[in-house]
Tab-separated table of C-alpha atoms and ligand atoms in Angstrom:
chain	number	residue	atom	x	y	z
A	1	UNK	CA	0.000	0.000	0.000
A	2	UNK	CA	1.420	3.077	-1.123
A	3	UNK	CA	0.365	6.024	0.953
A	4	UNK	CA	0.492	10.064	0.340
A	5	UNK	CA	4.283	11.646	1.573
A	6	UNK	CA	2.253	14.919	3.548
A	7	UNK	CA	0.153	14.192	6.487
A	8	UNK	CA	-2.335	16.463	5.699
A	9	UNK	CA	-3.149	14.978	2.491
A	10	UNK	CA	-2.888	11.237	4.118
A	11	UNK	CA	-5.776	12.744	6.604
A	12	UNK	CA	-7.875	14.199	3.922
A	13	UNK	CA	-7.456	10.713	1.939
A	14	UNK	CA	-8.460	8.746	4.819
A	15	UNK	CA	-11.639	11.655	5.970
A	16	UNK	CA	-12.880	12.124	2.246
A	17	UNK	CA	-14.574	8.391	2.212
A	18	UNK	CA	-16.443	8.653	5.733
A	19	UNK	CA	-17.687	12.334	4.050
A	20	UNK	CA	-19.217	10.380	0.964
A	21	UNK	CA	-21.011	8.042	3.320
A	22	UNK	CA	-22.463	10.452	5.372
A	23	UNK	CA	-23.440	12.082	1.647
A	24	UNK	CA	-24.671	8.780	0.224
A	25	UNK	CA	-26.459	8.094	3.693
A	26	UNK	CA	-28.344	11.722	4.026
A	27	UNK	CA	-29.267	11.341	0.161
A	28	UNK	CA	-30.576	8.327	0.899
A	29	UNK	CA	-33.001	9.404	4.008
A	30	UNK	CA	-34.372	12.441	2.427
A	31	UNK	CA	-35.040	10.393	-1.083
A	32	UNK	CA	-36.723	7.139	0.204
A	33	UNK	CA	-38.456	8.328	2.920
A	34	UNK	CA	-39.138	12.434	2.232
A	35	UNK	CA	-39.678	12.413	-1.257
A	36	UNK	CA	-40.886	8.709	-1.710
A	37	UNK	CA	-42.424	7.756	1.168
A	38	UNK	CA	-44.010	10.688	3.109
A	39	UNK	CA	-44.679	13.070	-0.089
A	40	UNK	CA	-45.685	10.731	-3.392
A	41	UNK	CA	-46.858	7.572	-1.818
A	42	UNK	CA	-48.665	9.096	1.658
A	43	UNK	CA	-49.474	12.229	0.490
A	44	UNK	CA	-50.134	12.692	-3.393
A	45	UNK	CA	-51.288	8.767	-3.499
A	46	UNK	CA	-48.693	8.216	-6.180
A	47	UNK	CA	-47.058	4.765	-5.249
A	48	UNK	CA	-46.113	4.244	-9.026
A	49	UNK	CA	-44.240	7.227	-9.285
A	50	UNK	CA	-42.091	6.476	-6.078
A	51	UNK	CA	-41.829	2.631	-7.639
A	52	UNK	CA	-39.961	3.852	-10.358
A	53	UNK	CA	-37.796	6.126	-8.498
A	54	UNK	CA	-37.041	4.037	-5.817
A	55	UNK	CA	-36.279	1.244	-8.765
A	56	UNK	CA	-33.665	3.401	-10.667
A	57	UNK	CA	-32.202	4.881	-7.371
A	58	UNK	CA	-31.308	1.906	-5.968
A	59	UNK	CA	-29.704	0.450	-9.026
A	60	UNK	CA	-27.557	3.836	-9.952
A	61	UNK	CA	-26.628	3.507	-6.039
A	62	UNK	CA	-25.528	-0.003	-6.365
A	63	UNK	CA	-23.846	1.027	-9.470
A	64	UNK	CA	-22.016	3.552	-8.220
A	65	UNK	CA	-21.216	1.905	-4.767
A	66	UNK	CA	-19.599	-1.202	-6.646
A	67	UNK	CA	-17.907	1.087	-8.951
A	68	UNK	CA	-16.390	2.751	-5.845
A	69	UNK	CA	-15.127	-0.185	-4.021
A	70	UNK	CA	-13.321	-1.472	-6.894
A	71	UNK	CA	-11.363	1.825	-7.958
A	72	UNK	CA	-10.867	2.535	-4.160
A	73	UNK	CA	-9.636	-1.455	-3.384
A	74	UNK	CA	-7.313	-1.022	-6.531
A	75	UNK	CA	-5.929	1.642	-5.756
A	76	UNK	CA	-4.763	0.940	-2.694
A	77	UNK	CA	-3.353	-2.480	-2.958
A	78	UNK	CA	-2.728	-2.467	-7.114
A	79	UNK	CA	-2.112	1.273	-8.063
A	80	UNK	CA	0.440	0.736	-10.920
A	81	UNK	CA	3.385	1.789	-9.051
A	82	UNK	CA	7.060	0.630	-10.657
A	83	UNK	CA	9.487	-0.988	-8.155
A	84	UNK	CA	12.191	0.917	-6.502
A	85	UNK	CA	15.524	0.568	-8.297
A	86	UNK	CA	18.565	-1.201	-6.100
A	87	UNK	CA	19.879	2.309	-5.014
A	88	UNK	CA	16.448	4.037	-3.966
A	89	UNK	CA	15.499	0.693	-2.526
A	90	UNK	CA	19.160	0.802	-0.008
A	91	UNK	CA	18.545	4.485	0.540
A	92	UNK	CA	15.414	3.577	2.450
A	93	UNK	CA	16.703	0.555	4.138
A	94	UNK	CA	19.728	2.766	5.348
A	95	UNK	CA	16.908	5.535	6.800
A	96	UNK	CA	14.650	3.131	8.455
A	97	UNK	CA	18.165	2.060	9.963
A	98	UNK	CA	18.884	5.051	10.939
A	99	UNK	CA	15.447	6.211	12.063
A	100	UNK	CA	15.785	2.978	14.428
A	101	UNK	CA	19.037	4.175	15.820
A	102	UNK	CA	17.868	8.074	16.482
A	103	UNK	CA	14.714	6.812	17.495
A	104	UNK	CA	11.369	7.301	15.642
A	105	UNK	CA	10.761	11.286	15.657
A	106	UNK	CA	13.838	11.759	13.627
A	107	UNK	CA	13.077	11.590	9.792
A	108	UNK	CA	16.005	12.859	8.901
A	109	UNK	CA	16.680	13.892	4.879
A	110	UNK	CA	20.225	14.969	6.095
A	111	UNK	CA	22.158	12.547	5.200
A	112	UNK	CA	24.513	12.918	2.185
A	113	UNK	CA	25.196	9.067	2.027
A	114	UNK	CA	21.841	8.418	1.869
A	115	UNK	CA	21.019	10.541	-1.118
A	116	UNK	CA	24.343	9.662	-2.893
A	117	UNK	CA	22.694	7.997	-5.997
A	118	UNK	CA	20.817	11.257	-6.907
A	119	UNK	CA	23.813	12.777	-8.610
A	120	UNK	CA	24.138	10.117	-11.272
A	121	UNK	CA	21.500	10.598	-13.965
A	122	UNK	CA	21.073	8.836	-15.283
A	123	UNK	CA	22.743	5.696	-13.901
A	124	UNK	CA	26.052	5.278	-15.731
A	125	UNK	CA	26.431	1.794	-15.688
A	126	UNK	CA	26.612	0.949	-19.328
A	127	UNK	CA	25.019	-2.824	-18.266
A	128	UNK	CA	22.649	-0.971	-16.353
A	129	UNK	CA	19.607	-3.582	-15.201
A	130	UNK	CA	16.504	-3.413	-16.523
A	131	UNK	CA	18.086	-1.385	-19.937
A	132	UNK	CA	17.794	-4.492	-21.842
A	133	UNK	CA	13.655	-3.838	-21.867
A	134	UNK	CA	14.207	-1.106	-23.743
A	135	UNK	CA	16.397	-1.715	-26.548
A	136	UNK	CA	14.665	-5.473	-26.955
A	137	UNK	CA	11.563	-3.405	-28.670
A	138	UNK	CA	12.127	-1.745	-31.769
A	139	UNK	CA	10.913	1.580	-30.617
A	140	UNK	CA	11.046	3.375	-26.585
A	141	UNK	CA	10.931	7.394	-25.395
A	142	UNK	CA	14.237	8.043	-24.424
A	143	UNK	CA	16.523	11.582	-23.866
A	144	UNK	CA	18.374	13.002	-26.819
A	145	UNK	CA	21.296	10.867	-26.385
A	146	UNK	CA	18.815	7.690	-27.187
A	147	UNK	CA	18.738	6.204	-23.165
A	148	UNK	CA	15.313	5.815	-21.623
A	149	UNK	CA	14.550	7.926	-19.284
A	150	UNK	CA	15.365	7.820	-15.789
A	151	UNK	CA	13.555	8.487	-12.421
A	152	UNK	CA	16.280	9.684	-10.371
A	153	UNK	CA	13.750	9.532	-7.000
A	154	UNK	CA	13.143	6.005	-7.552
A	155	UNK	CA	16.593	5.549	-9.260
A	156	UNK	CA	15.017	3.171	-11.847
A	157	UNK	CA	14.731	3.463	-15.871
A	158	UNK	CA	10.932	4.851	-16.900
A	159	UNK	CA	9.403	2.801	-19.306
A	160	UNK	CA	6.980	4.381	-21.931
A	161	UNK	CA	4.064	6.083	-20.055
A	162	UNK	CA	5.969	5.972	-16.724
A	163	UNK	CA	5.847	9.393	-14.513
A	164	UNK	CA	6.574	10.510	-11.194
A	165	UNK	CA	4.322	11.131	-8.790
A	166	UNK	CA	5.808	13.836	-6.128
A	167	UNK	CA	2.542	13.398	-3.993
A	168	UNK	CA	3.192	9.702	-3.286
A	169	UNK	CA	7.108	9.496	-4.017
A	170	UNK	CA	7.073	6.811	-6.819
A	171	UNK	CA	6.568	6.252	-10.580
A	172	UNK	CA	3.329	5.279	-11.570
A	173	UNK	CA	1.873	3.275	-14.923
A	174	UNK	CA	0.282	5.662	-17.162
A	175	UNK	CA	-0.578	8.080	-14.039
A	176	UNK	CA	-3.315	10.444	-14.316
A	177	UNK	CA	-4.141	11.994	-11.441
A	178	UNK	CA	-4.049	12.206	-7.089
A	179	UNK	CA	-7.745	11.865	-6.730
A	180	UNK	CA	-7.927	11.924	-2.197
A	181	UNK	CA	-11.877	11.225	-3.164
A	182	UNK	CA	-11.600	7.857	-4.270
A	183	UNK	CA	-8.307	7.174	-1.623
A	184	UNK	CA	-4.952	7.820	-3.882
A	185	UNK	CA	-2.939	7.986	-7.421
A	186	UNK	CA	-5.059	7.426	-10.416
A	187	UNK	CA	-3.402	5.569	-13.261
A	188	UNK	CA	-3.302	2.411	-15.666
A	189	UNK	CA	-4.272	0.150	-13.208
A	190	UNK	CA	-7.534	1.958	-11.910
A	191	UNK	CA	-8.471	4.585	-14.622
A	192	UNK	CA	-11.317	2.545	-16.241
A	193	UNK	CA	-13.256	2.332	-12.439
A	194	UNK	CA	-12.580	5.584	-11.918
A	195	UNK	CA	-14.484	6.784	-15.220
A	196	UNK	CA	-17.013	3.982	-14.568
A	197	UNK	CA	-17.480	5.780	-11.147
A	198	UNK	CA	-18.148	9.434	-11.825
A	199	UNK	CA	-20.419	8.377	-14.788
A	200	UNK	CA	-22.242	6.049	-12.294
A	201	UNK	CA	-22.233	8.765	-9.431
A	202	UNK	CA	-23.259	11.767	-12.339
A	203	UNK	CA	-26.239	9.385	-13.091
A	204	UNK	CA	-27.261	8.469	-9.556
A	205	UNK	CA	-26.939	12.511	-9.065
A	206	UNK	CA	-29.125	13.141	-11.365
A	207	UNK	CA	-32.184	11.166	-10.455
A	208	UNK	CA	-31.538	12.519	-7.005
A	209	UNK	CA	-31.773	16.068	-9.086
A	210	UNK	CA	-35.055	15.097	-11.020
A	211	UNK	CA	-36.990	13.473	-8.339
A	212	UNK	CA	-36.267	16.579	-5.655
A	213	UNK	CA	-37.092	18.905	-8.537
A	214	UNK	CA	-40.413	16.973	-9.212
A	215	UNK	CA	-41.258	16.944	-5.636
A	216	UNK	CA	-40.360	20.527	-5.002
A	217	UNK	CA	-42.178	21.887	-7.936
A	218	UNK	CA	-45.407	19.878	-6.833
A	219	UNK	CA	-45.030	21.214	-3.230
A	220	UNK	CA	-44.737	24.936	-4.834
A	221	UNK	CA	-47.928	24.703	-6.533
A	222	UNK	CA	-49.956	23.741	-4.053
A	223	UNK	CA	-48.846	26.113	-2.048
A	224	UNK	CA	-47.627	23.627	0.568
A	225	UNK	CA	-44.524	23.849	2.809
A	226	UNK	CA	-41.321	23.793	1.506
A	227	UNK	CA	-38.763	20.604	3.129
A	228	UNK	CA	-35.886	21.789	3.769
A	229	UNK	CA	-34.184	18.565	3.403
A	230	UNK	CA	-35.115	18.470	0.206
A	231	UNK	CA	-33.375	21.843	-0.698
A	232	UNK	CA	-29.969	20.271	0.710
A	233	UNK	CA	-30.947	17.104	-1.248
A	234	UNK	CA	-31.277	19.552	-4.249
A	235	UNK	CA	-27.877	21.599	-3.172
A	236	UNK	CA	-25.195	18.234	-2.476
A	237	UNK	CA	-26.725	16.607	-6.201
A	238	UNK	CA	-26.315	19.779	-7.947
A	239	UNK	CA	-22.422	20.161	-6.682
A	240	UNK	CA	-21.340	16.465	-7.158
A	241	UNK	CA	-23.489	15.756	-10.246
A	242	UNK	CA	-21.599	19.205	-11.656
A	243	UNK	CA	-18.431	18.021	-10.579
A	244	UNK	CA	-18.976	14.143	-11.764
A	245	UNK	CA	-20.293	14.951	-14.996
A	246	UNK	CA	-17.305	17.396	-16.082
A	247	UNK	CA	-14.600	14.593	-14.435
A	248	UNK	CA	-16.640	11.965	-16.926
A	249	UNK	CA	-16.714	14.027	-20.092
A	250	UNK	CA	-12.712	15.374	-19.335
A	251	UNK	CA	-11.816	11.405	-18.805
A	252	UNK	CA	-13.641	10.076	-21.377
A	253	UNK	CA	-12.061	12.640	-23.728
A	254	UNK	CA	-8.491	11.583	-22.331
A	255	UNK	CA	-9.153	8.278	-23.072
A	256	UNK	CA	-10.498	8.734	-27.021
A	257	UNK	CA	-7.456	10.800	-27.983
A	258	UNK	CA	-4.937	7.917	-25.573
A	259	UNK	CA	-3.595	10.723	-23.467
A	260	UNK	CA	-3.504	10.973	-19.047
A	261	UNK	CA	-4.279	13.540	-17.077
A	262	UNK	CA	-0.408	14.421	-16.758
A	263	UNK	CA	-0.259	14.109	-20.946
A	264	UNK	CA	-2.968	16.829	-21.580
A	265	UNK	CA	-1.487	19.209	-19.528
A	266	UNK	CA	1.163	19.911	-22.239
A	267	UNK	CA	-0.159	17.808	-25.366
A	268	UNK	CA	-0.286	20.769	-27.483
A	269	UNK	CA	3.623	21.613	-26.821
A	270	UNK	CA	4.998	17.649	-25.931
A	271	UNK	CA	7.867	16.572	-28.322
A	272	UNK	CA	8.299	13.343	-27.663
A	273	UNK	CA	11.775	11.514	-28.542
A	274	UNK	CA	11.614	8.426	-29.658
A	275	UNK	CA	14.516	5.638	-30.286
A	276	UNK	CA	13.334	3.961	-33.232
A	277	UNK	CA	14.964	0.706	-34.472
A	278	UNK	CA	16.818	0.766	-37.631
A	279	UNK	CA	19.572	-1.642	-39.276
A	280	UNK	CA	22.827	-2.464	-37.154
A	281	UNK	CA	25.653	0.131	-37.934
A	282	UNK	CA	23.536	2.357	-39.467
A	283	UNK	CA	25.565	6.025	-39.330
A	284	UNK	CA	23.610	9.137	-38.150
A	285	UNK	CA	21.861	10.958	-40.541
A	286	UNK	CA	21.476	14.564	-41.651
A	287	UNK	CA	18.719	15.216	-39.432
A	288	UNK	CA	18.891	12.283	-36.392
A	289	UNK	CA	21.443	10.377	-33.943
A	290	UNK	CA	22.241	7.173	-33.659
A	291	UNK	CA	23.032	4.765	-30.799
A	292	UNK	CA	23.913	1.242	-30.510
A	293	UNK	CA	23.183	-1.281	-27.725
A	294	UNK	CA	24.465	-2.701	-25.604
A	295	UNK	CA	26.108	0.437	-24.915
A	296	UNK	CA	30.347	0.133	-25.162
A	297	UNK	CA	32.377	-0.070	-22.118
A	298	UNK	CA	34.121	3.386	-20.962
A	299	UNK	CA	37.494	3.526	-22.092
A	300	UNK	CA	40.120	3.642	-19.762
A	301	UNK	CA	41.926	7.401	-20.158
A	302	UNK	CA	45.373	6.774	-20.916
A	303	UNK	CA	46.741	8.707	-18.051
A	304	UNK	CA	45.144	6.265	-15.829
A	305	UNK	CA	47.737	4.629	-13.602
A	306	UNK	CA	46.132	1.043	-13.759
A	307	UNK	CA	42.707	-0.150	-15.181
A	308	UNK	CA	41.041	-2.210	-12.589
A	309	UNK	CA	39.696	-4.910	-15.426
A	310	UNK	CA	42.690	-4.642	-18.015
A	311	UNK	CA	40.467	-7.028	-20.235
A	312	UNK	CA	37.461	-4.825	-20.186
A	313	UNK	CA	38.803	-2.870	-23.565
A	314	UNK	CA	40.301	-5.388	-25.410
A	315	UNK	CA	37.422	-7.884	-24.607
A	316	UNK	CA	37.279	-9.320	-28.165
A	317	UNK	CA	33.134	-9.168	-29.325
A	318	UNK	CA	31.766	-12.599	-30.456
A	319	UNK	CA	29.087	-13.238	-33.336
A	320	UNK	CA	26.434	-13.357	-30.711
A	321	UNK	CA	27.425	-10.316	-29.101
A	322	UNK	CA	27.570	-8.566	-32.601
A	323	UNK	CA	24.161	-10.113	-33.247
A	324	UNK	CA	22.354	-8.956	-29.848
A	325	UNK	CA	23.817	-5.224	-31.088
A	326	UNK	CA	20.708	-3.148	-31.588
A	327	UNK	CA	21.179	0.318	-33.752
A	328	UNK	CA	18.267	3.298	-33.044
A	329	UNK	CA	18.135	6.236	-34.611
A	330	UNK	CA	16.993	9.410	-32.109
A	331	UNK	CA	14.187	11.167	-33.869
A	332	UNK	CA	11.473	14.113	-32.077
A	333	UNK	CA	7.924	14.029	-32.957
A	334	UNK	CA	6.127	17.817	-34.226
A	335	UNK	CA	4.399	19.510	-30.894
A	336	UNK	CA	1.407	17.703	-29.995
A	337	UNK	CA	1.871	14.546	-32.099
A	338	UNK	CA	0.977	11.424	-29.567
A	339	UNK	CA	2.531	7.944	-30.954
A	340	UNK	CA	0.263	6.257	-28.374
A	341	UNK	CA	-2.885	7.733	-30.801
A	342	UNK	CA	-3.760	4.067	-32.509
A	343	UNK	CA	-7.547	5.810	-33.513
A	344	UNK	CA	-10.181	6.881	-31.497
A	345	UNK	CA	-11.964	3.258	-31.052
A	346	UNK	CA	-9.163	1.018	-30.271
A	347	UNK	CA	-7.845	4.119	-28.040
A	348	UNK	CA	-11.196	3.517	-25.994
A	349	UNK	CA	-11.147	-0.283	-26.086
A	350	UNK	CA	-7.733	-0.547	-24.781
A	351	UNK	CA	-8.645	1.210	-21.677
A	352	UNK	CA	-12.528	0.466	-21.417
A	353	UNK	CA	-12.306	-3.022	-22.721
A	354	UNK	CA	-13.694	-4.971	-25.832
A	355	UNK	CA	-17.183	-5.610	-25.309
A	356	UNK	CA	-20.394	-3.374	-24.106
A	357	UNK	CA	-20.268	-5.340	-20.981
A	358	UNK	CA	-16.639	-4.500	-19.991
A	359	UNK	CA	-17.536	-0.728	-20.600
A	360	UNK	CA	-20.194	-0.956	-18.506
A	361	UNK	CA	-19.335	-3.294	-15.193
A	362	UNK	CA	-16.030	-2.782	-13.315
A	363	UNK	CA	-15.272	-6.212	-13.264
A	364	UNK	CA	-11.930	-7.105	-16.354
A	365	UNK	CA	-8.990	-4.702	-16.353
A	366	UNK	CA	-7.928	-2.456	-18.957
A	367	UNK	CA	-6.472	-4.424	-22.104
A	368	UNK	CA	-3.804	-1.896	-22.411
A	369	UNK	CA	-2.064	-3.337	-19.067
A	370	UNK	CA	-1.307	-6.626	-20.722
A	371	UNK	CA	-0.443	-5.654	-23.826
A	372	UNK	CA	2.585	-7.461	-24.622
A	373	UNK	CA	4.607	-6.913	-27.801
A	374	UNK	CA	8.237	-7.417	-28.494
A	375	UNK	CA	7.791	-3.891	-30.786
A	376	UNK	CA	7.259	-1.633	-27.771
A	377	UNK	CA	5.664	-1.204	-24.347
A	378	UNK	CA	2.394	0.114	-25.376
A	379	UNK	CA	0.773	-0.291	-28.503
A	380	UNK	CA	1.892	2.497	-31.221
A	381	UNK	CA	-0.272	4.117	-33.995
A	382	UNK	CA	0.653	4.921	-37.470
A	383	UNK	CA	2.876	8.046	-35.802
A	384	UNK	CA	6.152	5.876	-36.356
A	385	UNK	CA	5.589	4.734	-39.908
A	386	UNK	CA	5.087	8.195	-40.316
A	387	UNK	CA	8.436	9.280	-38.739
A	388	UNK	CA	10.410	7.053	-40.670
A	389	UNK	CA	9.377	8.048	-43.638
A	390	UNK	CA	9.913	11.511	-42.250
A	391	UNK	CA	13.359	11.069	-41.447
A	392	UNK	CA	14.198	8.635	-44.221
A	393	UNK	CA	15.474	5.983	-41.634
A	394	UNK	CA	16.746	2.523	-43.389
A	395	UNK	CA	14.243	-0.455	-42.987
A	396	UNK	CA	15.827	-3.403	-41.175
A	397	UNK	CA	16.915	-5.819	-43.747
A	398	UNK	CA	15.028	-9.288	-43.570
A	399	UNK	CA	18.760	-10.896	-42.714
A	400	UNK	CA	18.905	-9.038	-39.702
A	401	UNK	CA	15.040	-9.535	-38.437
A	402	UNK	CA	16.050	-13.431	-38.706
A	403	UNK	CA	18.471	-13.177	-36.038
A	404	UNK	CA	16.494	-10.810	-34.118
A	405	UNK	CA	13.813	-13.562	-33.080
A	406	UNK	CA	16.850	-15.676	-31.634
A	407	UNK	CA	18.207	-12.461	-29.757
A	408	UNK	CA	14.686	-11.767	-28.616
A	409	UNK	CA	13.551	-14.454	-27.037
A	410	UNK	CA	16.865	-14.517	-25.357
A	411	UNK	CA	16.933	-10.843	-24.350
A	412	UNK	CA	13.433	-11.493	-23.270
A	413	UNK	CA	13.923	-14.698	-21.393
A	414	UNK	CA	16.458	-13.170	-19.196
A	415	UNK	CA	13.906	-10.140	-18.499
A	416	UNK	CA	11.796	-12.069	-17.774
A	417	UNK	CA	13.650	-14.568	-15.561
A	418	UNK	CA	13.808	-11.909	-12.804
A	419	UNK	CA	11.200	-10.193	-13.829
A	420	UNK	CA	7.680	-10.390	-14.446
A	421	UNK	CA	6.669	-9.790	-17.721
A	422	UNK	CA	5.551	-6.672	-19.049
A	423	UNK	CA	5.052	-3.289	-17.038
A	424	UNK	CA	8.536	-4.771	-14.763
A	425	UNK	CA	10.669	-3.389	-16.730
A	426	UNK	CA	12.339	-2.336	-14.002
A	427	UNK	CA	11.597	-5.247	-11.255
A	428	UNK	CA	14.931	-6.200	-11.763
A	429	UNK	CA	17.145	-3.322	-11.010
A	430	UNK	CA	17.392	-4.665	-7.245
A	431	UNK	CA	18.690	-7.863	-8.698
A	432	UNK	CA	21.801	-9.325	-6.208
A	433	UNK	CA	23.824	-9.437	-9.421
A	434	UNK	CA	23.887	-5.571	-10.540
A	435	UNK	CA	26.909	-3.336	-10.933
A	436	UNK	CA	27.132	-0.856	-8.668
A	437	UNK	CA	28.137	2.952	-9.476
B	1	LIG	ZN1	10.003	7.824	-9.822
């Protein structure tokens, strides 16, 4: 369970759900037995109309209530978070240490050991764990120099639609939002319930809205007297409906046009960088970079007294090593382009799911956090055709796509050996056998 880093948020997280009860509960009252009960079926004799409102109330209520278990249950024990890398991961170990020794009230955050890792961004190490995910899929968002990008906080490589989330400390799967109403971080993992529950909660606000409308209209022209729980009724639907229906539309847009919360915030100005595969050797061209996997050892300066692995430069490279050699050329996408854009409809299936009933009950995950494809994290639209065409990049010759199903599956076996399978890209940073800085 990943909870928020400031206490007052943590409080407001933990408050906000006894709130919504005491909403859902009051809502409840006043509409069953005010508006049902005491004014359509005792007083106006209208049983019928108080059938059907009871009918639809209830099942919008169960609606949204199952809705809001599920995004709140996933969010705190599944929430999409990546695993620490091996530095970040001994950086805590050595605080919790050290809160131990000084005793609990000292958090400290002044110790220069423990934040030693920060200064290298990213991580050096040219055999780097976890940098094999990347360059085994023909295409990855990296920095200019063609690496992925790196979380220095978490001290792990960011896959594809990894960002950081300052209010809980970690990187987070396709994060969208810190939402304290429905208990934490928004993202890949809980972003379908979440839309499922403000359209579920909009809908159950507005036959709260209708019937205390009805009612109160009825009351005002017979000149009878005015409930006043009805006009509170009429007050708390009117601000949540408001608020559920715009959170619906704005996440419903997000997900037609495959862009989070984060995204949208700077679509129209995002240039994304992408590595994009193309054949072994190639040289850079006119207008793009090039770099080659695995990346080549540092050579030792030739002032240096004596190298510590005298083999490590005159290591000769083997066929297989020459085969597992990956070439990418560095190309930016034009402000606003999104490669994740794979068409309106497939961009809403691979979040809300294949079928009517997916859309509709919170029950199957998103699609798009399974996806698994040896051409990239996520699934790509026609963007990348586009930008190699663009930039003229060389198609991989079939000779070299032979060999590249051998070096796959054993690129990917190893992945996944300490690993688990897509999404842990960076599980094994904290492997026993890493290099250190
Ligand atoms: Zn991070």
């Amino acid at each position: 369970m990943v909870g928020a880093r400031r206490p007052e948020t943590r409080w407001v997280t933990r408050l906000i759900p006894l709130f919504l009860a005491g909403c859902v509960g009051f809502s409840t009252h006043v509409f069953v037995k005010r508006i049902c009960v005491d004014f359509y079926i005792e007083n106006r004799k209208k049983s019928h109309v108080a059938t059907a409102f009871l009918a639809v109330y209830f099942a919008f209520m169960f609606l949204m209530l199952l809705t809001y278990f599920r995004v709140f249950l996933v969010i705190q024990f599944d929430p999409g978070v990546v695993p620490l890398g091996r530095l970040a991961v001994e950086q805590k170990d050595r605080e919790r240490e050290r809160r131990k020794k000084n005793g609990c009230c000292n958090r400290g955050g002044d110790d220069l050991e423990a934040n030693r890792y920060e200064g290298y961004w990213p991580d050096p190490n040219v055999d780097s764990p976890g940098l094999e995910r990347f360059y085994s899929k023909d295409v990855f968002i990296c920095y200019t120099d063609g690496r992925p990008r790196w979380c220095s906080s978490c001290s792990n490589w960011k896959q594809d639609r990894v960002s950081h989330c300052s209010e809980i400390d970690r990187c987070v799967k396709k994060m969208d939002h810190y939402c304290p109403w429905v208990g934490g971080i928004v993202g890949e993992t809980s972003f379908k319930f979440f839309v499922q529950f403000t359209f579920y909660t909009a809908i159950y606000c507005i036959i709260v809205l209708v019937a205390a409308g009805m009612s109160l209209q009825e009351a005002l022209q017979e000149e009878a007297a005015v409930d006043g729980f009805v006009i509170a009724l009429l007050a708390i639907g009117g601000f949540f409906g408001v608020f559920t229906f715009a959170m619906t539309a704005t996440s419903v847009r997000y997900i037609c046009v495959n862009l989070t919360n984060v995204d949208y915030l700077k679509a129209k100005t995002l240039v994304h960088q992408l590595a994009i595969r193309v054949p072994r050797g190639t040289p850079p061209g006119p207008n793009y970079g090039v770099i080659t996997y695995p990346l080549p050892k540092p050579q030792p300066s030739p002032t240096s007294p004596q190298p510590s692995d005298p083999t490590a430069t005159s290591e000769p490279v083997s066929t297989r090593d020459l085969l597992a050699q990956r070439t990418f050329a560095v190309v930016r996408t034009e402000k606003g382009e999104n490669p994740f854009d794979i068409g309106v409809y497939r961009n809403w299936k691979s979040v809300m799911g294949n079928n009517v009933v997916d859309w509709l009950l919170p029950f199957n995950r998103s699609p798009c956090e399974t996806f698994e494809n040896n051409e990239s994290f996520y699934e790509m639209g026609p963007l990348i055709q586009e930008l190699r065409v663009r930039f003229r990049l060389p198609e991989i010759p079939p000779t070299e796509k032979v060999g590249r199903d051998v070096e796959l599956s054993e690129l990917n076996g190893r992945g996944k050996s300490s690993g688990n399978g897509k999404g842990n890209g960076n599980g094994n940073i904290g492997e026993p056998g890493a290099t250190g800085l």
